[in-house]
Amino acid sequence: MLLPADRIRARVEELGREIDRDYPDGVCLIAILKGACFFLADLARAISRPTRLDFIGISSYGKGKTSSGEVKLTKDLDLSIDGADVLIVEDIVDSGVTLSYLVHVLEQRHPRSLRIAALLDKPDRRVAPVAVAYVGFQIPDEFVVGYGLDYAENYRNLPDVCVLGD
Ligand code: IMP
Ligand code: MG
């Protein structure tokens, strides 16, 4: 097991306190479906400022472990982000292709600010540069599942983050 649930919980609470300090007027959290749902649910409860939640569907991975390289918007936001302080909530930054695409899409909607919070970061795999303001954990280049992360849609409900095959 790479990250047990209690370590994740403690780190998410720290991130919530940082976000509280950085966004005294509150923040709009946008989670990328589906992997970021568990992180969103815990992070939102660790933030005590006024918070709005929304979801966006983006897909860059097929059913396997490697990216198709092709990014698609599969579900759009419900809320307007015009003038809002927006924090994208993502499970993991791997190549960076998904997030650099999403940042490009959302910037065109004129948020007041736009930053990224990712539970996990695999810096060795980066292809597209992307600035991640809040990182839960940097991890080695291994394929992980649990706490929202899937392999072919399975294992999302595991409470811990595990390396696939462990
Ligand atoms: P990127 O566009 O390569 O940064 O890919 C990001 C997306 O790929 C994430 O939102 C995940 O859905 C998926 N992904 C990347 N690495 C892993 C992993 O180790 N386990 C499960 N999903 C992953
Ligand atoms: Mg995924």
JSON list of C-alpha atoms and ligand atoms in Angstrom, two decimals:
[
{"chain": "A", "resi": 1, "resn": "MET", "atom": "CA", "xyz": [0.00, 0.00, 0.00]},
{"chain": "A", "resi": 2, "resn": "LEU", "atom": "CA", "xyz": [1.37, 3.38, -0.97]},
{"chain": "A", "resi": 3, "resn": "LEU", "atom": "CA", "xyz": [-0.82, 5.79, 1.05]},
{"chain": "A", "resi": 4, "resn": "PRO", "atom": "CA", "xyz": [-3.05, 4.55, 3.85]},
{"chain": "A", "resi": 5, "resn": "ALA", "atom": "CA", "xyz": [-6.37, 6.28, 4.43]},
{"chain": "A", "resi": 6, "resn": "ASP", "atom": "CA", "xyz": [-5.23, 7.97, 7.65]},
{"chain": "A", "resi": 7, "resn": "ARG", "atom": "CA", "xyz": [-2.26, 9.63, 5.91]},
{"chain": "A", "resi": 8, "resn": "ILE", "atom": "CA", "xyz": [-4.53, 10.84, 3.14]},
{"chain": "A", "resi": 9, "resn": "ARG", "atom": "CA", "xyz": [-7.00, 12.22, 5.67]},
{"chain": "A", "resi": 10, "resn": "ALA", "atom": "CA", "xyz": [-4.30, 14.14, 7.56]},
{"chain": "A", "resi": 11, "resn": "ARG", "atom": "CA", "xyz": [-2.84, 15.61, 4.37]},
{"chain": "A", "resi": 12, "resn": "VAL", "atom": "CA", "xyz": [-6.26, 16.64, 3.00]},
{"chain": "A", "resi": 13, "resn": "GLU", "atom": "CA", "xyz": [-6.95, 18.45, 6.26]},
{"chain": "A", "resi": 14, "resn": "GLU", "atom": "CA", "xyz": [-3.66, 20.35, 5.89]},
{"chain": "A", "resi": 15, "resn": "LEU", "atom": "CA", "xyz": [-4.56, 21.32, 2.33]},
{"chain": "A", "resi": 16, "resn": "GLY", "atom": "CA", "xyz": [-7.96, 22.54, 3.54]},
{"chain": "A", "resi": 17, "resn": "ARG", "atom": "CA", "xyz": [-6.28, 24.83, 6.08]},
{"chain": "A", "resi": 18, "resn": "GLU", "atom": "CA", "xyz": [-3.95, 26.21, 3.38]},
{"chain": "A", "resi": 19, "resn": "ILE", "atom": "CA", "xyz": [-6.91, 26.86, 1.09]},
{"chain": "A", "resi": 20, "resn": "ASP", "atom": "CA", "xyz": [-8.78, 28.58, 3.92]},
{"chain": "A", "resi": 21, "resn": "ARG", "atom": "CA", "xyz": [-5.83, 30.93, 4.36]},
{"chain": "A", "resi": 22, "resn": "ASP", "atom": "CA", "xyz": [-5.45, 31.60, 0.62]},
{"chain": "A", "resi": 23, "resn": "TYR", "atom": "CA", "xyz": [-9.15, 32.14, -0.15]},
{"chain": "A", "resi": 24, "resn": "PRO", "atom": "CA", "xyz": [-10.65, 34.21, 2.69]},
{"chain": "A", "resi": 25, "resn": "ASP", "atom": "CA", "xyz": [-13.68, 35.05, 0.52]},
{"chain": "A", "resi": 26, "resn": "GLY", "atom": "CA", "xyz": [-14.31, 31.45, -0.47]},
{"chain": "A", "resi": 27, "resn": "VAL", "atom": "CA", "xyz": [-13.68, 29.35, -3.54]},
{"chain": "A", "resi": 28, "resn": "CYS", "atom": "CA", "xyz": [-15.42, 27.45, -6.31]},
{"chain": "A", "resi": 29, "resn": "LEU", "atom": "CA", "xyz": [-14.18, 23.86, -6.42]},
{"chain": "A", "resi": 30, "resn": "ILE", "atom": "CA", "xyz": [-14.40, 22.08, -9.76]},
{"chain": "A", "resi": 31, "resn": "ALA", "atom": "CA", "xyz": [-13.80, 18.36, -9.59]},
{"chain": "A", "resi": 32, "resn": "ILE", "atom": "CA", "xyz": [-12.83, 16.34, -12.62]},
{"chain": "A", "resi": 33, "resn": "LEU", "atom": "CA", "xyz": [-15.07, 13.28, -12.91]},
{"chain": "A", "resi": 34, "resn": "LYS", "atom": "CA", "xyz": [-14.86, 10.64, -11.79]},
{"chain": "A", "resi": 35, "resn": "GLY", "atom": "CA", "xyz": [-11.54, 10.13, -10.04]},
{"chain": "A", "resi": 36, "resn": "ALA", "atom": "CA", "xyz": [-11.54, 13.38, -8.05]},
{"chain": "A", "resi": 37, "resn": "CYS", "atom": "CA", "xyz": [-14.91, 12.79, -6.34]},
{"chain": "A", "resi": 38, "resn": "PHE", "atom": "CA", "xyz": [-13.52, 11.28, -3.17]},
{"chain": "A", "resi": 39, "resn": "PHE", "atom": "CA", "xyz": [-10.81, 13.94, -2.87]},
{"chain": "A", "resi": 40, "resn": "LEU", "atom": "CA", "xyz": [-13.40, 16.65, -3.51]},
{"chain": "A", "resi": 41, "resn": "ALA", "atom": "CA", "xyz": [-15.73, 15.32, -0.83]},
{"chain": "A", "resi": 42, "resn": "ASP", "atom": "CA", "xyz": [-13.00, 15.28, 1.80]},
{"chain": "A", "resi": 43, "resn": "LEU", "atom": "CA", "xyz": [-11.29, 18.51, 0.71]},
{"chain": "A", "resi": 44, "resn": "ALA", "atom": "CA", "xyz": [-14.56, 20.46, 0.65]},
{"chain": "A", "resi": 45, "resn": "ARG", "atom": "CA", "xyz": [-15.25, 19.39, 4.24]},
{"chain": "A", "resi": 46, "resn": "ALA", "atom": "CA", "xyz": [-11.73, 20.48, 5.27]},
{"chain": "A", "resi": 47, "resn": "ILE", "atom": "CA", "xyz": [-12.44, 24.02, 3.97]},
{"chain": "A", "resi": 48, "resn": "SER", "atom": "CA", "xyz": [-14.40, 26.33, 6.22]},
{"chain": "A", "resi": 49, "resn": "ARG", "atom": "CA", "xyz": [-14.80, 29.26, 3.79]},
{"chain": "A", "resi": 50, "resn": "PRO", "atom": "CA", "xyz": [-17.90, 29.62, 1.58]},
{"chain": "A", "resi": 51, "resn": "THR", "atom": "CA", "xyz": [-17.54, 26.95, -1.08]},
{"chain": "A", "resi": 52, "resn": "ARG", "atom": "CA", "xyz": [-19.34, 26.15, -4.31]},
{"chain": "A", "resi": 53, "resn": "LEU", "atom": "CA", "xyz": [-18.96, 22.79, -6.00]},
{"chain": "A", "resi": 54, "resn": "ASP", "atom": "CA", "xyz": [-19.20, 21.79, -9.61]},
{"chain": "A", "resi": 55, "resn": "PHE", "atom": "CA", "xyz": [-18.13, 18.90, -11.80]},
{"chain": "A", "resi": 56, "resn": "ILE", "atom": "CA", "xyz": [-16.60, 18.59, -15.22]},
{"chain": "A", "resi": 57, "resn": "GLY", "atom": "CA", "xyz": [-16.09, 15.43, -17.24]},
{"chain": "A", "resi": 58, "resn": "ILE", "atom": "CA", "xyz": [-12.85, 15.04, -19.12]},
{"chain": "A", "resi": 59, "resn": "SER", "atom": "CA", "xyz": [-11.39, 11.91, -20.52]},
{"chain": "A", "resi": 60, "resn": "SER", "atom": "CA", "xyz": [-7.88, 11.36, -21.77]},
{"chain": "A", "resi": 61, "resn": "TYR", "atom": "CA", "xyz": [-7.37, 7.76, -20.74]},
{"chain": "A", "resi": 62, "resn": "GLY", "atom": "CA", "xyz": [-9.03, 4.80, -22.40]},
{"chain": "A", "resi": 63, "resn": "LYS", "atom": "CA", "xyz": [-9.57, 1.61, -20.47]},
{"chain": "A", "resi": 64, "resn": "GLY", "atom": "CA", "xyz": [-5.88, 0.90, -19.97]},
{"chain": "A", "resi": 65, "resn": "LYS", "atom": "CA", "xyz": [-2.98, 2.37, -18.08]},
{"chain": "A", "resi": 66, "resn": "THR", "atom": "CA", "xyz": [-1.69, 4.74, -20.72]},
{"chain": "A", "resi": 67, "resn": "SER", "atom": "CA", "xyz": [-3.18, 7.92, -22.07]},
{"chain": "A", "resi": 68, "resn": "SER", "atom": "CA", "xyz": [-4.83, 7.92, -25.46]},
{"chain": "A", "resi": 69, "resn": "GLY", "atom": "CA", "xyz": [-3.31, 11.38, -25.84]},
{"chain": "A", "resi": 70, "resn": "GLU", "atom": "CA", "xyz": [-6.75, 12.59, -26.88]},
{"chain": "A", "resi": 71, "resn": "VAL", "atom": "CA", "xyz": [-8.67, 14.78, -24.47]},
{"chain": "A", "resi": 72, "resn": "LYS", "atom": "CA", "xyz": [-12.47, 15.09, -24.61]},
{"chain": "A", "resi": 73, "resn": "LEU", "atom": "CA", "xyz": [-14.97, 17.15, -22.63]},
{"chain": "A", "resi": 74, "resn": "THR", "atom": "CA", "xyz": [-17.62, 14.61, -21.63]},
{"chain": "A", "resi": 75, "resn": "LYS", "atom": "CA", "xyz": [-19.67, 16.78, -19.21]},
{"chain": "A", "resi": 76, "resn": "ASP", "atom": "CA", "xyz": [-19.63, 20.56, -18.90]},
{"chain": "A", "resi": 77, "resn": "LEU", "atom": "CA", "xyz": [-19.99, 22.70, -15.77]},
{"chain": "A", "resi": 78, "resn": "ASP", "atom": "CA", "xyz": [-23.44, 23.65, -14.46]},
{"chain": "A", "resi": 79, "resn": "LEU", "atom": "CA", "xyz": [-22.28, 26.97, -12.92]},
{"chain": "A", "resi": 80, "resn": "SER", "atom": "CA", "xyz": [-20.79, 30.07, -14.50]},
{"chain": "A", "resi": 81, "resn": "ILE", "atom": "CA", "xyz": [-17.23, 30.75, -13.34]},
{"chain": "A", "resi": 82, "resn": "ASP", "atom": "CA", "xyz": [-17.13, 34.30, -14.68]},
{"chain": "A", "resi": 83, "resn": "GLY", "atom": "CA", "xyz": [-15.35, 36.40, -12.01]},
{"chain": "A", "resi": 84, "resn": "ALA", "atom": "CA", "xyz": [-15.00, 33.44, -9.64]},
{"chain": "A", "resi": 85, "resn": "ASP", "atom": "CA", "xyz": [-11.97, 32.18, -7.74]},
{"chain": "A", "resi": 86, "resn": "VAL", "atom": "CA", "xyz": [-11.76, 28.67, -9.14]},
{"chain": "A", "resi": 87, "resn": "LEU", "atom": "CA", "xyz": [-9.80, 25.71, -7.87]},
{"chain": "A", "resi": 88, "resn": "ILE", "atom": "CA", "xyz": [-9.69, 22.65, -10.13]},
{"chain": "A", "resi": 89, "resn": "VAL", "atom": "CA", "xyz": [-9.66, 19.48, -8.01]},
{"chain": "A", "resi": 90, "resn": "GLU", "atom": "CA", "xyz": [-7.95, 16.51, -9.64]},
{"chain": "A", "resi": 91, "resn": "ASP", "atom": "CA", "xyz": [-6.98, 13.06, -8.43]},
{"chain": "A", "resi": 92, "resn": "ILE", "atom": "CA", "xyz": [-3.58, 12.79, -10.11]},
{"chain": "A", "resi": 93, "resn": "VAL", "atom": "CA", "xyz": [-1.36, 14.74, -12.48]},
{"chain": "A", "resi": 94, "resn": "ASP", "atom": "CA", "xyz": [0.47, 12.39, -14.79]},
{"chain": "A", "resi": 95, "resn": "SER", "atom": "CA", "xyz": [1.46, 13.67, -18.26]},
{"chain": "A", "resi": 96, "resn": "GLY", "atom": "CA", "xyz": [-0.31, 16.95, -17.51]},
{"chain": "A", "resi": 97, "resn": "VAL", "atom": "CA", "xyz": [-2.21, 16.78, -20.81]},
{"chain": "A", "resi": 98, "resn": "THR", "atom": "CA", "xyz": [-5.66, 16.67, -19.19]},
{"chain": "A", "resi": 99, "resn": "LEU", "atom": "CA", "xyz": [-5.06, 19.63, -16.90]},
{"chain": "A", "resi": 100, "resn": "SER", "atom": "CA", "xyz": [-3.34, 21.82, -19.46]},
{"chain": "A", "resi": 101, "resn": "TYR", "atom": "CA", "xyz": [-6.33, 21.28, -21.76]},
{"chain": "A", "resi": 102, "resn": "LEU", "atom": "CA", "xyz": [-8.81, 22.05, -18.98]},
{"chain": "A", "resi": 103, "resn": "VAL", "atom": "CA", "xyz": [-6.96, 25.19, -17.87]},
{"chain": "A", "resi": 104, "resn": "HIS", "atom": "CA", "xyz": [-7.07, 26.40, -21.46]},
{"chain": "A", "resi": 105, "resn": "VAL", "atom": "CA", "xyz": [-10.84, 25.73, -21.68]},
{"chain": "A", "resi": 106, "resn": "LEU", "atom": "CA", "xyz": [-11.68, 27.35, -18.34]},
{"chain": "A", "resi": 107, "resn": "GLU", "atom": "CA", "xyz": [-9.49, 30.42, -18.83]},
{"chain": "A", "resi": 108, "resn": "GLN", "atom": "CA", "xyz": [-11.72, 31.38, -21.75]},
{"chain": "A", "resi": 109, "resn": "ARG", "atom": "CA", "xyz": [-14.62, 31.73, -19.28]},
{"chain": "A", "resi": 110, "resn": "HIS", "atom": "CA", "xyz": [-12.90, 34.57, -17.37]},
{"chain": "A", "resi": 111, "resn": "PRO", "atom": "CA", "xyz": [-12.55, 33.29, -13.82]},
{"chain": "A", "resi": 112, "resn": "ARG", "atom": "CA", "xyz": [-10.97, 35.83, -11.45]},
{"chain": "A", "resi": 113, "resn": "SER", "atom": "CA", "xyz": [-8.35, 33.23, -10.58]},
{"chain": "A", "resi": 114, "resn": "LEU", "atom": "CA", "xyz": [-7.73, 29.64, -11.62]},
{"chain": "A", "resi": 115, "resn": "ARG", "atom": "CA", "xyz": [-5.51, 27.21, -9.75]},
{"chain": "A", "resi": 116, "resn": "ILE", "atom": "CA", "xyz": [-5.14, 23.46, -9.36]},
{"chain": "A", "resi": 117, "resn": "ALA", "atom": "CA", "xyz": [-5.26, 21.12, -6.37]},
{"chain": "A", "resi": 118, "resn": "ALA", "atom": "CA", "xyz": [-4.16, 17.54, -7.06]},
{"chain": "A", "resi": 119, "resn": "LEU", "atom": "CA", "xyz": [-4.06, 14.76, -4.50]},
{"chain": "A", "resi": 120, "resn": "LEU", "atom": "CA", "xyz": [-1.20, 13.01, -6.30]},
{"chain": "A", "resi": 121, "resn": "ASP", "atom": "CA", "xyz": [1.56, 14.17, -8.61]},
{"chain": "A", "resi": 122, "resn": "LYS", "atom": "CA", "xyz": [3.81, 11.96, -10.75]},
{"chain": "A", "resi": 123, "resn": "PRO", "atom": "CA", "xyz": [6.37, 14.63, -11.76]},
{"chain": "A", "resi": 124, "resn": "ASP", "atom": "CA", "xyz": [8.58, 12.19, -13.69]},
{"chain": "A", "resi": 125, "resn": "ARG", "atom": "CA", "xyz": [5.84, 11.65, -16.26]},
{"chain": "A", "resi": 126, "resn": "ARG", "atom": "CA", "xyz": [5.15, 15.28, -17.14]},
{"chain": "A", "resi": 127, "resn": "VAL", "atom": "CA", "xyz": [4.86, 16.08, -20.85]},
{"chain": "A", "resi": 128, "resn": "ALA", "atom": "CA", "xyz": [2.68, 19.21, -20.77]},
{"chain": "A", "resi": 129, "resn": "PRO", "atom": "CA", "xyz": [3.81, 21.83, -18.25]},
{"chain": "A", "resi": 130, "resn": "VAL", "atom": "CA", "xyz": [1.17, 22.59, -15.65]},
{"chain": "A", "resi": 131, "resn": "ALA", "atom": "CA", "xyz": [1.42, 24.57, -12.40]},
{"chain": "A", "resi": 132, "resn": "VAL", "atom": "CA", "xyz": [-0.15, 22.70, -9.50]},
{"chain": "A", "resi": 133, "resn": "ALA", "atom": "CA", "xyz": [-0.71, 25.04, -6.54]},
{"chain": "A", "resi": 134, "resn": "TYR", "atom": "CA", "xyz": [-1.67, 22.34, -4.00]},
{"chain": "A", "resi": 135, "resn": "VAL", "atom": "CA", "xyz": [-0.22, 18.84, -4.13]},
{"chain": "A", "resi": 136, "resn": "GLY", "atom": "CA", "xyz": [-1.15, 16.16, -1.63]},
{"chain": "A", "resi": 137, "resn": "PHE", "atom": "CA", "xyz": [1.70, 13.76, -2.34]},
{"chain": "A", "resi": 138, "resn": "GLN", "atom": "CA", "xyz": [4.38, 13.37, -4.98]},
{"chain": "A", "resi": 139, "resn": "ILE", "atom": "CA", "xyz": [4.57, 9.71, -5.95]},
{"chain": "A", "resi": 140, "resn": "PRO", "atom": "CA", "xyz": [6.92, 7.62, -8.11]},
{"chain": "A", "resi": 141, "resn": "ASP", "atom": "CA", "xyz": [6.04, 6.52, -11.64]},
{"chain": "A", "resi": 142, "resn": "GLU", "atom": "CA", "xyz": [3.74, 3.64, -10.71]},
{"chain": "A", "resi": 143, "resn": "PHE", "atom": "CA", "xyz": [0.13, 3.01, -11.65]},
{"chain": "A", "resi": 144, "resn": "VAL", "atom": "CA", "xyz": [-2.00, 3.52, -8.55]},
{"chain": "A", "resi": 145, "resn": "VAL", "atom": "CA", "xyz": [-5.63, 2.82, -7.68]},
{"chain": "A", "resi": 146, "resn": "GLY", "atom": "CA", "xyz": [-8.01, 3.63, -4.82]},
{"chain": "A", "resi": 147, "resn": "TYR", "atom": "CA", "xyz": [-9.43, 6.80, -3.24]},
{"chain": "A", "resi": 148, "resn": "GLY", "atom": "CA", "xyz": [-11.12, 7.55, -6.56]},
{"chain": "A", "resi": 149, "resn": "LEU", "atom": "CA", "xyz": [-8.41, 6.29, -8.90]},
{"chain": "A", "resi": 150, "resn": "ASP", "atom": "CA", "xyz": [-9.38, 3.46, -11.18]},
{"chain": "A", "resi": 151, "resn": "TYR", "atom": "CA", "xyz": [-8.02, 0.80, -13.43]},
{"chain": "A", "resi": 152, "resn": "ALA", "atom": "CA", "xyz": [-10.66, 0.15, -16.12]},
{"chain": "A", "resi": 153, "resn": "GLU", "atom": "CA", "xyz": [-13.28, 1.68, -13.73]},
{"chain": "A", "resi": 154, "resn": "ASN", "atom": "CA", "xyz": [-12.48, -0.69, -10.88]},
{"chain": "A", "resi": 155, "resn": "TYR", "atom": "CA", "xyz": [-10.96, -0.07, -7.43]},
{"chain": "A", "resi": 156, "resn": "ARG", "atom": "CA", "xyz": [-12.18, 3.53, -7.05]},
{"chain": "A", "resi": 157, "resn": "ASN", "atom": "CA", "xyz": [-13.80, 2.67, -3.70]},
{"chain": "A", "resi": 158, "resn": "LEU", "atom": "CA", "xyz": [-10.62, 1.42, -1.99]},
{"chain": "A", "resi": 159, "resn": "PRO", "atom": "CA", "xyz": [-9.99, 3.70, 1.01]},
{"chain": "A", "resi": 160, "resn": "ASP", "atom": "CA", "xyz": [-6.18, 3.59, 0.55]},
{"chain": "A", "resi": 161, "resn": "VAL", "atom": "CA", "xyz": [-4.06, 4.40, -2.50]},
{"chain": "A", "resi": 162, "resn": "CYS", "atom": "CA", "xyz": [-2.35, 1.22, -3.66]},
{"chain": "A", "resi": 163, "resn": "VAL", "atom": "CA", "xyz": [0.05, 0.33, -6.47]},
{"chain": "A", "resi": 164, "resn": "LEU", "atom": "CA", "xyz": [-1.84, -1.88, -8.90]},
{"chain": "A", "resi": 165, "resn": "GLY", "atom": "CA", "xyz": [-0.64, -5.44, -8.53]},
{"chain": "A", "resi": 166, "resn": "ASP", "atom": "CA", "xyz": [0.29, -5.09, -4.84]},
{"chain": "B", "resi": 1, "resn": "IMP", "atom": "P1", "xyz": [-2.70, 13.12, -17.59]},
{"chain": "B", "resi": 1, "resn": "IMP", "atom": "O1", "xyz": [-3.51, 13.84, -18.61]},
{"chain": "B", "resi": 1, "resn": "IMP", "atom": "O2", "xyz": [-1.71, 12.18, -18.21]},
{"chain": "B", "resi": 1, "resn": "IMP", "atom": "O3", "xyz": [-2.07, 14.02, -16.56]},
{"chain": "B", "resi": 1, "resn": "IMP", "atom": "O4", "xyz": [-3.70, 12.11, -16.91]},
{"chain": "B", "resi": 1, "resn": "IMP", "atom": "C1", "xyz": [-4.45, 12.39, -15.84]},
{"chain": "B", "resi": 1, "resn": "IMP", "atom": "C2", "xyz": [-5.52, 11.36, -15.67]},
{"chain": "B", "resi": 1, "resn": "IMP", "atom": "O5", "xyz": [-5.05, 10.04, -15.96]},
{"chain": "B", "resi": 1, "resn": "IMP", "atom": "C3", "xyz": [-5.98, 11.33, -14.24]},
{"chain": "B", "resi": 1, "resn": "IMP", "atom": "O6", "xyz": [-7.09, 12.16, -14.05]},
{"chain": "B", "resi": 1, "resn": "IMP", "atom": "C4", "xyz": [-6.33, 9.88, -14.04]},
{"chain": "B", "resi": 1, "resn": "IMP", "atom": "O7", "xyz": [-7.68, 9.69, -14.38]},
{"chain": "B", "resi": 1, "resn": "IMP", "atom": "C5", "xyz": [-5.48, 9.12, -15.02]},
{"chain": "B", "resi": 1, "resn": "IMP", "atom": "N1", "xyz": [-4.30, 8.53, -14.36]},
{"chain": "B", "resi": 1, "resn": "IMP", "atom": "C6", "xyz": [-3.00, 8.92, -14.46]},
{"chain": "B", "resi": 1, "resn": "IMP", "atom": "N2", "xyz": [-2.20, 8.16, -13.72]},
{"chain": "B", "resi": 1, "resn": "IMP", "atom": "C7", "xyz": [-2.99, 7.27, -13.10]},
{"chain": "B", "resi": 1, "resn": "IMP", "atom": "C8", "xyz": [-2.75, 6.21, -12.16]},
{"chain": "B", "resi": 1, "resn": "IMP", "atom": "O8", "xyz": [-1.63, 5.92, -11.71]},
{"chain": "B", "resi": 1, "resn": "IMP", "atom": "N3", "xyz": [-3.84, 5.52, -11.75]},
{"chain": "B", "resi": 1, "resn": "IMP", "atom": "C9", "xyz": [-5.10, 5.78, -12.20]},
{"chain": "B", "resi": 1, "resn": "IMP", "atom": "N4", "xyz": [-5.37, 6.77, -13.06]},
{"chain": "B", "resi": 1, "resn": "IMP", "atom": "C10", "xyz": [-4.33, 7.50, -13.52]},
{"chain": "B", "resi": 2, "resn": "MG", "atom": "MG", "xyz": [-9.25, 8.28, -14.58]}
]
